[in-house]
């Protein structure tokens, strides 16, 4: 099984800050990596797929990078609506898929 | 715009079977190369993929749950369903149904239901 880890588990930041979240896979997954945003009481929302491609309608302040085992999600200028929990997910081992444990972005 | 809505009992007794249905609207469940999935999230915890079904009826399940899970599809009703047997308190979670895209979105959930809380308790 491919295990996903994320760091940090939580980050406190201010509006306008640049925030970077890291996701690591236990083995190489090429670019089969997605990022989701989840707000309290809501379903997750797909932000980025194929490690760096922005899903339709997602603001350009979100970006993703990486391949193999190490990936990052960057929010270039944090907005009030970005305070949420972010999950990475690998699909390289499809049909099995696994999610990371999540990173909570909250207000400093 | 595709929409998904979960329905089913919010309370299930230990050792019984959890049954949920997801109704898809805004498009036919049979059209396109999509998979239809179930994902769950215990309170305050992360996401766990349960399994998926293709409209042909082929299924994939999380190995850790495979012995207890059955996912089925009813294309005439535009619905797919989840059954999880022999539940325990550890199965208490918000259960989401979702659409997994095809091609570059294979294995990725691009549309989600709002989620439904299922509590396992006597």
PDB file of N, CA and C in Angstrom, chain A residues 16-92:
ATOM      1  N   UNK A  16      -3.023  37.152   3.359  1.00  0.00           N
ATOM      2  CA  UNK A  16      -1.938  37.696   2.557  1.00  0.00           C
ATOM      3  C   UNK A  16      -0.651  36.891   2.624  1.00  0.00           C
ATOM      4  N   UNK A  17      -0.561  35.990   3.587  1.00  0.00           N
ATOM      5  CA  UNK A  17       0.638  35.156   3.716  1.00  0.00           C
ATOM      6  C   UNK A  17       0.736  34.145   2.580  1.00  0.00           C
ATOM      7  N   UNK A  18       1.965  33.732   2.318  1.00  0.00           N
ATOM      8  CA  UNK A  18       2.221  32.616   1.413  1.00  0.00           C
ATOM      9  C   UNK A  18       2.306  31.356   2.267  1.00  0.00           C
ATOM     10  N   UNK A  19       1.539  30.353   1.884  1.00  0.00           N
ATOM     11  CA  UNK A  19       1.476  29.121   2.660  1.00  0.00           C
ATOM     12  C   UNK A  19       1.886  27.949   1.767  1.00  0.00           C
ATOM     13  N   UNK A  20       2.750  27.106   2.293  1.00  0.00           N
ATOM     14  CA  UNK A  20       3.193  25.921   1.560  1.00  0.00           C
ATOM     15  C   UNK A  20       2.953  24.676   2.411  1.00  0.00           C
ATOM     16  N   UNK A  21       2.326  23.692   1.813  1.00  0.00           N
ATOM     17  CA  UNK A  21       2.028  22.407   2.456  1.00  0.00           C
ATOM     18  C   UNK A  21       2.744  21.316   1.661  1.00  0.00           C
ATOM     19  N   UNK A  22       3.337  20.381   2.376  1.00  0.00           N
ATOM     20  CA  UNK A  22       4.083  19.305   1.744  1.00  0.00           C
ATOM     21  C   UNK A  22       3.366  17.975   1.896  1.00  0.00           C
ATOM     22  N   UNK A  23       3.425  17.174   0.859  1.00  0.00           N
ATOM     23  CA  UNK A  23       2.859  15.825   0.857  1.00  0.00           C
ATOM     24  C   UNK A  23       3.935  14.872   0.353  1.00  0.00           C
ATOM     25  N   UNK A  24       4.093  13.765   1.040  1.00  0.00           N
ATOM     26  CA  UNK A  24       5.107  12.783   0.649  1.00  0.00           C
ATOM     27  C   UNK A  24       4.462  11.407   0.509  1.00  0.00           C
ATOM     28  N   UNK A  25       4.810  10.717  -0.556  1.00  0.00           N
ATOM     29  CA  UNK A  25       4.326   9.354  -0.795  1.00  0.00           C
ATOM     30  C   UNK A  25       5.399   8.349  -0.383  1.00  0.00           C
ATOM     31  N   UNK A  26       4.970   7.193   0.090  1.00  0.00           N
ATOM     32  CA  UNK A  26       5.907   6.175   0.571  1.00  0.00           C
ATOM     33  C   UNK A  26       6.658   5.493  -0.575  1.00  0.00           C
ATOM     34  N   UNK A  27       6.178   5.665  -1.780  1.00  0.00           N
ATOM     35  CA  UNK A  27       6.890   5.214  -2.966  1.00  0.00           C
ATOM     36  C   UNK A  27       6.491   6.119  -4.127  1.00  0.00           C
ATOM     37  N   UNK A  28       7.229   6.045  -5.203  1.00  0.00           N
ATOM     38  CA  UNK A  28       6.997   6.943  -6.320  1.00  0.00           C
ATOM     39  C   UNK A  28       5.610   6.798  -6.922  1.00  0.00           C
ATOM     40  N   UNK A  29       4.964   7.947  -7.157  1.00  0.00           N
ATOM     41  CA  UNK A  29       3.618   7.943  -7.725  1.00  0.00           C
ATOM     42  C   UNK A  29       3.550   8.795  -8.999  1.00  0.00           C
ATOM     43  N   UNK A  30       4.726   9.049  -9.598  1.00  0.00           N
ATOM     44  CA  UNK A  30       4.760   9.896 -10.794  1.00  0.00           C
ATOM     45  C   UNK A  30       4.076  11.227 -10.475  1.00  0.00           C
ATOM     46  N   UNK A  31       3.078  11.588 -11.261  1.00  0.00           N
ATOM     47  CA  UNK A  31       2.345  12.837 -10.984  1.00  0.00           C
ATOM     48  C   UNK A  31       0.892  12.561 -10.632  1.00  0.00           C
ATOM     49  N   UNK A  32       0.617  11.338 -10.167  1.00  0.00           N
ATOM     50  CA  UNK A  32      -0.760  10.966  -9.839  1.00  0.00           C
ATOM     51  C   UNK A  32      -1.116  11.463  -8.435  1.00  0.00           C
ATOM     52  N   UNK A  33      -1.148  12.773  -8.303  1.00  0.00           N
ATOM     53  CA  UNK A  33      -1.361  13.397  -7.000  1.00  0.00           C
ATOM     54  C   UNK A  33      -2.388  14.514  -7.138  1.00  0.00           C
ATOM     55  N   UNK A  34      -3.345  14.522  -6.213  1.00  0.00           N
ATOM     56  CA  UNK A  34      -4.360  15.562  -6.205  1.00  0.00           C
ATOM     57  C   UNK A  34      -4.391  16.238  -4.837  1.00  0.00           C
ATOM     58  N   UNK A  35      -4.903  17.441  -4.829  1.00  0.00           N
ATOM     59  CA  UNK A  35      -5.114  18.192  -3.595  1.00  0.00           C
ATOM     60  C   UNK A  35      -6.594  18.567  -3.488  1.00  0.00           C
ATOM     61  N   UNK A  36      -7.112  18.442  -2.274  1.00  0.00           N
ATOM     62  CA  UNK A  36      -8.486  18.822  -1.981  1.00  0.00           C
ATOM     63  C   UNK A  36      -8.502  19.838  -0.842  1.00  0.00           C
ATOM     64  N   UNK A  37      -9.516  20.680  -0.854  1.00  0.00           N
ATOM     65  CA  UNK A  37      -9.787  21.619   0.224  1.00  0.00           C
ATOM     66  C   UNK A  37     -11.095  21.205   0.889  1.00  0.00           C
ATOM     67  N   UNK A  38     -11.095  21.174   2.222  1.00  0.00           N
ATOM     68  CA  UNK A  38     -12.327  20.855   2.932  1.00  0.00           C
ATOM     69  C   UNK A  38     -12.579  21.898   4.027  1.00  0.00           C
ATOM     70  N   UNK A  39     -13.746  22.500   3.970  1.00  0.00           N
ATOM     71  CA  UNK A  39     -14.171  23.430   5.007  1.00  0.00           C
ATOM     72  C   UNK A  39     -15.079  22.694   5.991  1.00  0.00           C
ATOM     73  N   UNK A  40     -15.158  23.177   7.230  1.00  0.00           N
ATOM     74  CA  UNK A  40     -15.938  22.469   8.253  1.00  0.00           C
ATOM     75  C   UNK A  40     -17.380  22.202   7.824  1.00  0.00           C
ATOM     76  N   UNK A  41     -17.806  20.961   7.978  1.00  0.00           N
ATOM     77  CA  UNK A  41     -19.166  20.580   7.657  1.00  0.00           C
ATOM     78  C   UNK A  41     -19.467  20.449   6.185  1.00  0.00           C
ATOM     79  N   UNK A  42     -18.434  20.553   5.354  1.00  0.00           N
ATOM     80  CA  UNK A  42     -18.612  20.484   3.900  1.00  0.00           C
ATOM     81  C   UNK A  42     -17.829  19.324   3.316  1.00  0.00           C
ATOM     82  N   UNK A  43     -18.232  18.933   2.096  1.00  0.00           N
ATOM     83  CA  UNK A  43     -17.483  17.905   1.389  1.00  0.00           C
ATOM     84  C   UNK A  43     -16.174  18.488   0.859  1.00  0.00           C
ATOM     85  N   UNK A  44     -15.179  17.652   0.679  1.00  0.00           N
ATOM     86  CA  UNK A  44     -13.943  18.120   0.050  1.00  0.00           C
ATOM     87  C   UNK A  44     -14.201  18.636  -1.361  1.00  0.00           C
ATOM     88  N   UNK A  45     -13.306  19.520  -1.801  1.00  0.00           N
ATOM     89  CA  UNK A  45     -13.374  20.102  -3.137  1.00  0.00           C
ATOM     90  C   UNK A  45     -12.050  19.861  -3.828  1.00  0.00           C
ATOM     91  N   UNK A  46     -12.108  19.340  -5.045  1.00  0.00           N
ATOM     92  CA  UNK A  46     -10.889  19.089  -5.806  1.00  0.00           C
ATOM     93  C   UNK A  46     -10.271  20.403  -6.267  1.00  0.00           C
ATOM     94  N   UNK A  47      -9.022  20.620  -5.893  1.00  0.00           N
ATOM     95  CA  UNK A  47      -8.315  21.848  -6.271  1.00  0.00           C
ATOM     96  C   UNK A  47      -7.334  21.609  -7.419  1.00  0.00           C
ATOM     97  N   UNK A  48      -6.526  20.588  -7.261  1.00  0.00           N
ATOM     98  CA  UNK A  48      -5.421  20.347  -8.183  1.00  0.00           C
ATOM     99  C   UNK A  48      -5.360  18.860  -8.496  1.00  0.00           C
ATOM    100  N   UNK A  49      -5.102  18.533  -9.751  1.00  0.00           N
ATOM    101  CA  UNK A  49      -4.909  17.152 -10.162  1.00  0.00           C
ATOM    102  C   UNK A  49      -3.625  17.055 -10.981  1.00  0.00           C
ATOM    103  N   UNK A  50      -3.179  15.850 -11.160  1.00  0.00           N
ATOM    104  CA  UNK A  50      -1.912  15.625 -11.878  1.00  0.00           C
ATOM    105  C   UNK A  50      -0.790  16.491 -11.309  1.00  0.00           C
ATOM    106  N   UNK A  51      -0.794  16.623 -10.012  1.00  0.00           N
ATOM    107  CA  UNK A  51       0.222  17.330  -9.223  1.00  0.00           C
ATOM    108  C   UNK A  51       0.237  18.847  -9.393  1.00  0.00           C
ATOM    109  N   UNK A  52      -0.075  19.320 -10.603  1.00  0.00           N
ATOM    110  CA  UNK A  52       0.096  20.752 -10.839  1.00  0.00           C
ATOM    111  C   UNK A  52      -0.992  21.393 -11.685  1.00  0.00           C
ATOM    112  N   UNK A  53      -2.001  20.639 -12.080  1.00  0.00           N
ATOM    113  CA  UNK A  53      -3.059  21.196 -12.929  1.00  0.00           C
ATOM    114  C   UNK A  53      -4.212  21.698 -12.074  1.00  0.00           C
ATOM    115  N   UNK A  54      -4.612  22.939 -12.336  1.00  0.00           N
ATOM    116  CA  UNK A  54      -5.668  23.569 -11.555  1.00  0.00           C
ATOM    117  C   UNK A  54      -7.031  23.097 -12.061  1.00  0.00           C
ATOM    118  N   UNK A  55      -7.871  22.627 -11.155  1.00  0.00           N
ATOM    119  CA  UNK A  55      -9.234  22.255 -11.526  1.00  0.00           C
ATOM    120  C   UNK A  55      -9.985  23.524 -11.940  1.00  0.00           C
ATOM    121  N   UNK A  56     -10.928  23.347 -12.854  1.00  0.00           N
ATOM    122  CA  UNK A  56     -11.708  24.463 -13.357  1.00  0.00           C
ATOM    123  C   UNK A  56     -12.361  25.249 -12.213  1.00  0.00           C
ATOM    124  N   UNK A  57     -12.228  26.570 -12.270  1.00  0.00           N
ATOM    125  CA  UNK A  57     -12.860  27.437 -11.285  1.00  0.00           C
ATOM    126  C   UNK A  57     -12.029  27.700 -10.039  1.00  0.00           C
ATOM    127  N   UNK A  58     -10.896  27.052  -9.910  1.00  0.00           N
ATOM    128  CA  UNK A  58     -10.043  27.243  -8.722  1.00  0.00           C
ATOM    129  C   UNK A  58      -9.153  28.467  -8.940  1.00  0.00           C
ATOM    130  N   UNK A  59      -9.094  29.358  -7.946  1.00  0.00           N
ATOM    131  CA  UNK A  59      -8.283  30.580  -8.115  1.00  0.00           C
ATOM    132  C   UNK A  59      -6.809  30.286  -8.382  1.00  0.00           C
ATOM    133  N   UNK A  60      -6.189  31.157  -9.139  1.00  0.00           N
ATOM    134  CA  UNK A  60      -4.808  30.949  -9.556  1.00  0.00           C
ATOM    135  C   UNK A  60      -3.804  31.140  -8.424  1.00  0.00           C
ATOM    136  N   UNK A  61      -4.254  31.592  -7.256  1.00  0.00           N
ATOM    137  CA  UNK A  61      -3.321  31.691  -6.122  1.00  0.00           C
ATOM    138  C   UNK A  61      -2.933  30.305  -5.589  1.00  0.00           C
ATOM    139  N   UNK A  62      -3.701  29.294  -6.000  1.00  0.00           N
ATOM    140  CA  UNK A  62      -3.360  27.917  -5.648  1.00  0.00           C
ATOM    141  C   UNK A  62      -2.454  27.340  -6.728  1.00  0.00           C
ATOM    142  N   UNK A  63      -1.384  26.676  -6.305  1.00  0.00           N
ATOM    143  CA  UNK A  63      -0.542  25.984  -7.258  1.00  0.00           C
ATOM    144  C   UNK A  63       0.027  24.728  -6.625  1.00  0.00           C
ATOM    145  N   UNK A  64       0.342  23.775  -7.474  1.00  0.00           N
ATOM    146  CA  UNK A  64       0.913  22.531  -7.007  1.00  0.00           C
ATOM    147  C   UNK A  64       2.156  22.190  -7.796  1.00  0.00           C
ATOM    148  N   UNK A  65       3.051  21.466  -7.163  1.00  0.00           N
ATOM    149  CA  UNK A  65       4.260  21.042  -7.849  1.00  0.00           C
ATOM    150  C   UNK A  65       4.732  19.720  -7.277  1.00  0.00           C
ATOM    151  N   UNK A  66       5.690  19.130  -7.981  1.00  0.00           N
ATOM    152  CA  UNK A  66       6.307  17.902  -7.518  1.00  0.00           C
ATOM    153  C   UNK A  66       6.037  16.718  -8.419  1.00  0.00           C
ATOM    154  N   UNK A  67       6.797  15.678  -8.211  1.00  0.00           N
ATOM    155  CA  UNK A  67       6.595  14.399  -8.895  1.00  0.00           C
ATOM    156  C   UNK A  67       7.397  13.347  -8.145  1.00  0.00           C
ATOM    157  N   UNK A  68       7.044  12.101  -8.374  1.00  0.00           N
ATOM    158  CA  UNK A  68       7.747  11.026  -7.679  1.00  0.00           C
ATOM    159  C   UNK A  68       7.203  10.812  -6.284  1.00  0.00           C
ATOM    160  N   UNK A  69       7.904  11.312  -5.274  1.00  0.00           N
ATOM    161  CA  UNK A  69       7.453  11.113  -3.894  1.00  0.00           C
ATOM    162  C   UNK A  69       7.157  12.409  -3.142  1.00  0.00           C
ATOM    163  N   UNK A  70       7.622  13.536  -3.629  1.00  0.00           N
ATOM    164  CA  UNK A  70       7.486  14.789  -2.885  1.00  0.00           C
ATOM    165  C   UNK A  70       6.702  15.834  -3.669  1.00  0.00           C
ATOM    166  N   UNK A  71       5.713  16.395  -2.987  1.00  0.00           N
ATOM    167  CA  UNK A  71       4.781  17.320  -3.631  1.00  0.00           C
ATOM    168  C   UNK A  71       4.502  18.494  -2.698  1.00  0.00           C
ATOM    169  N   UNK A  72       4.160  19.635  -3.302  1.00  0.00           N
ATOM    170  CA  UNK A  72       3.780  20.794  -2.506  1.00  0.00           C
ATOM    171  C   UNK A  72       2.534  21.447  -3.062  1.00  0.00           C
ATOM    172  N   UNK A  73       1.754  21.986  -2.143  1.00  0.00           N
ATOM    173  CA  UNK A  73       0.629  22.861  -2.469  1.00  0.00           C
ATOM    174  C   UNK A  73       0.995  24.231  -1.920  1.00  0.00           C
ATOM    175  N   UNK A  74       0.905  25.244  -2.759  1.00  0.00           N
ATOM    176  CA  UNK A  74       1.218  26.606  -2.341  1.00  0.00           C
ATOM    177  C   UNK A  74       0.008  27.500  -2.553  1.00  0.00           C
ATOM    178  N   UNK A  75      -0.284  28.289  -1.535  1.00  0.00           N
ATOM    179  CA  UNK A  75      -1.278  29.359  -1.656  1.00  0.00           C
ATOM    180  C   UNK A  75      -0.479  30.653  -1.628  1.00  0.00           C
ATOM    181  N   UNK A  76      -0.489  31.376  -2.721  1.00  0.00           N
ATOM    182  CA  UNK A  76       0.448  32.491  -2.864  1.00  0.00           C
ATOM    183  C   UNK A  76       0.100  33.680  -1.956  1.00  0.00           C
ATOM    184  N   UNK A  77      -1.173  33.920  -1.758  1.00  0.00           N
ATOM    185  CA  UNK A  77      -1.613  35.025  -0.910  1.00  0.00           C
ATOM    186  C   UNK A  77      -2.923  34.581  -0.259  1.00  0.00           C
ATOM    187  N   UNK A  78      -2.806  34.159   0.988  1.00  0.00           N
ATOM    188  CA  UNK A  78      -3.937  33.542   1.684  1.00  0.00           C
ATOM    189  C   UNK A  78      -5.115  34.507   1.800  1.00  0.00           C
ATOM    190  N   UNK A  79      -6.280  34.014   1.438  1.00  0.00           N
ATOM    191  CA  UNK A  79      -7.511  34.787   1.539  1.00  0.00           C
ATOM    192  C   UNK A  79      -8.394  34.224   2.651  1.00  0.00           C
ATOM    193  N   UNK A  80      -9.324  35.029   3.176  1.00  0.00           N
ATOM    194  CA  UNK A  80     -10.163  34.554   4.295  1.00  0.00           C
ATOM    195  C   UNK A  80     -10.880  33.234   3.991  1.00  0.00           C
ATOM    196  N   UNK A  81     -11.266  33.055   2.735  1.00  0.00           N
ATOM    197  CA  UNK A  81     -12.007  31.829   2.380  1.00  0.00           C
ATOM    198  C   UNK A  81     -11.107  30.601   2.241  1.00  0.00           C
ATOM    199  N   UNK A  82      -9.795  30.787   2.391  1.00  0.00           N
ATOM    200  CA  UNK A  82      -8.860  29.674   2.239  1.00  0.00           C
ATOM    201  C   UNK A  82      -8.593  28.940   3.544  1.00  0.00           C
ATOM    202  N   UNK A  83      -9.114  29.453   4.640  1.00  0.00           N
ATOM    203  CA  UNK A  83      -8.907  28.765   5.909  1.00  0.00           C
ATOM    204  C   UNK A  83      -9.741  27.487   5.898  1.00  0.00           C
ATOM    205  N   UNK A  84      -9.027  26.364   5.937  1.00  0.00           N
ATOM    206  CA  UNK A  84      -9.655  25.066   5.694  1.00  0.00           C
ATOM    207  C   UNK A  84      -8.623  23.979   5.975  1.00  0.00           C
ATOM    208  N   UNK A  85      -9.033  22.734   5.769  1.00  0.00           N
ATOM    209  CA  UNK A  85      -8.104  21.616   5.844  1.00  0.00           C
ATOM    210  C   UNK A  85      -7.831  21.124   4.430  1.00  0.00           C
ATOM    211  N   UNK A  86      -6.563  20.841   4.156  1.00  0.00           N
ATOM    212  CA  UNK A  86      -6.144  20.422   2.822  1.00  0.00           C
ATOM    213  C   UNK A  86      -5.628  18.981   2.864  1.00  0.00           C
ATOM    214  N   UNK A  87      -6.090  18.189   1.920  1.00  0.00           N
ATOM    215  CA  UNK A  87      -5.697  16.788   1.830  1.00  0.00           C
ATOM    216  C   UNK A  87      -5.036  16.513   0.482  1.00  0.00           C
ATOM    217  N   UNK A  88      -3.963  15.733   0.522  1.00  0.00           N
ATOM    218  CA  UNK A  88      -3.435  15.207  -0.727  1.00  0.00           C
ATOM    219  C   UNK A  88      -3.988  13.789  -0.914  1.00  0.00           C
ATOM    220  N   UNK A  89      -3.964  13.327  -2.158  1.00  0.00           N
ATOM    221  CA  UNK A  89      -4.471  11.997  -2.479  1.00  0.00           C
ATOM    222  C   UNK A  89      -3.690  11.440  -3.656  1.00  0.00           C
ATOM    223  N   UNK A  90      -3.274  10.183  -3.540  1.00  0.00           N
ATOM    224  CA  UNK A  90      -2.577   9.547  -4.655  1.00  0.00           C
ATOM    225  C   UNK A  90      -3.537   8.629  -5.415  1.00  0.00           C
ATOM    226  N   UNK A  91      -3.345   8.591  -6.724  1.00  0.00           N
ATOM    227  CA  UNK A  91      -4.144   7.706  -7.566  1.00  0.00           C
ATOM    228  C   UNK A  91      -3.243   6.812  -8.418  1.00  0.00           C
ATOM    229  N   UNK A  92      -1.941   6.796  -8.082  1.00  0.00           N
ATOM    230  CA  UNK A  92      -1.012   5.984  -8.873  1.00  0.00           C
ATOM    231  C   UNK A  92      -1.320   4.499  -8.764  1.00  0.00           C
TER     232      UNK A  92
END
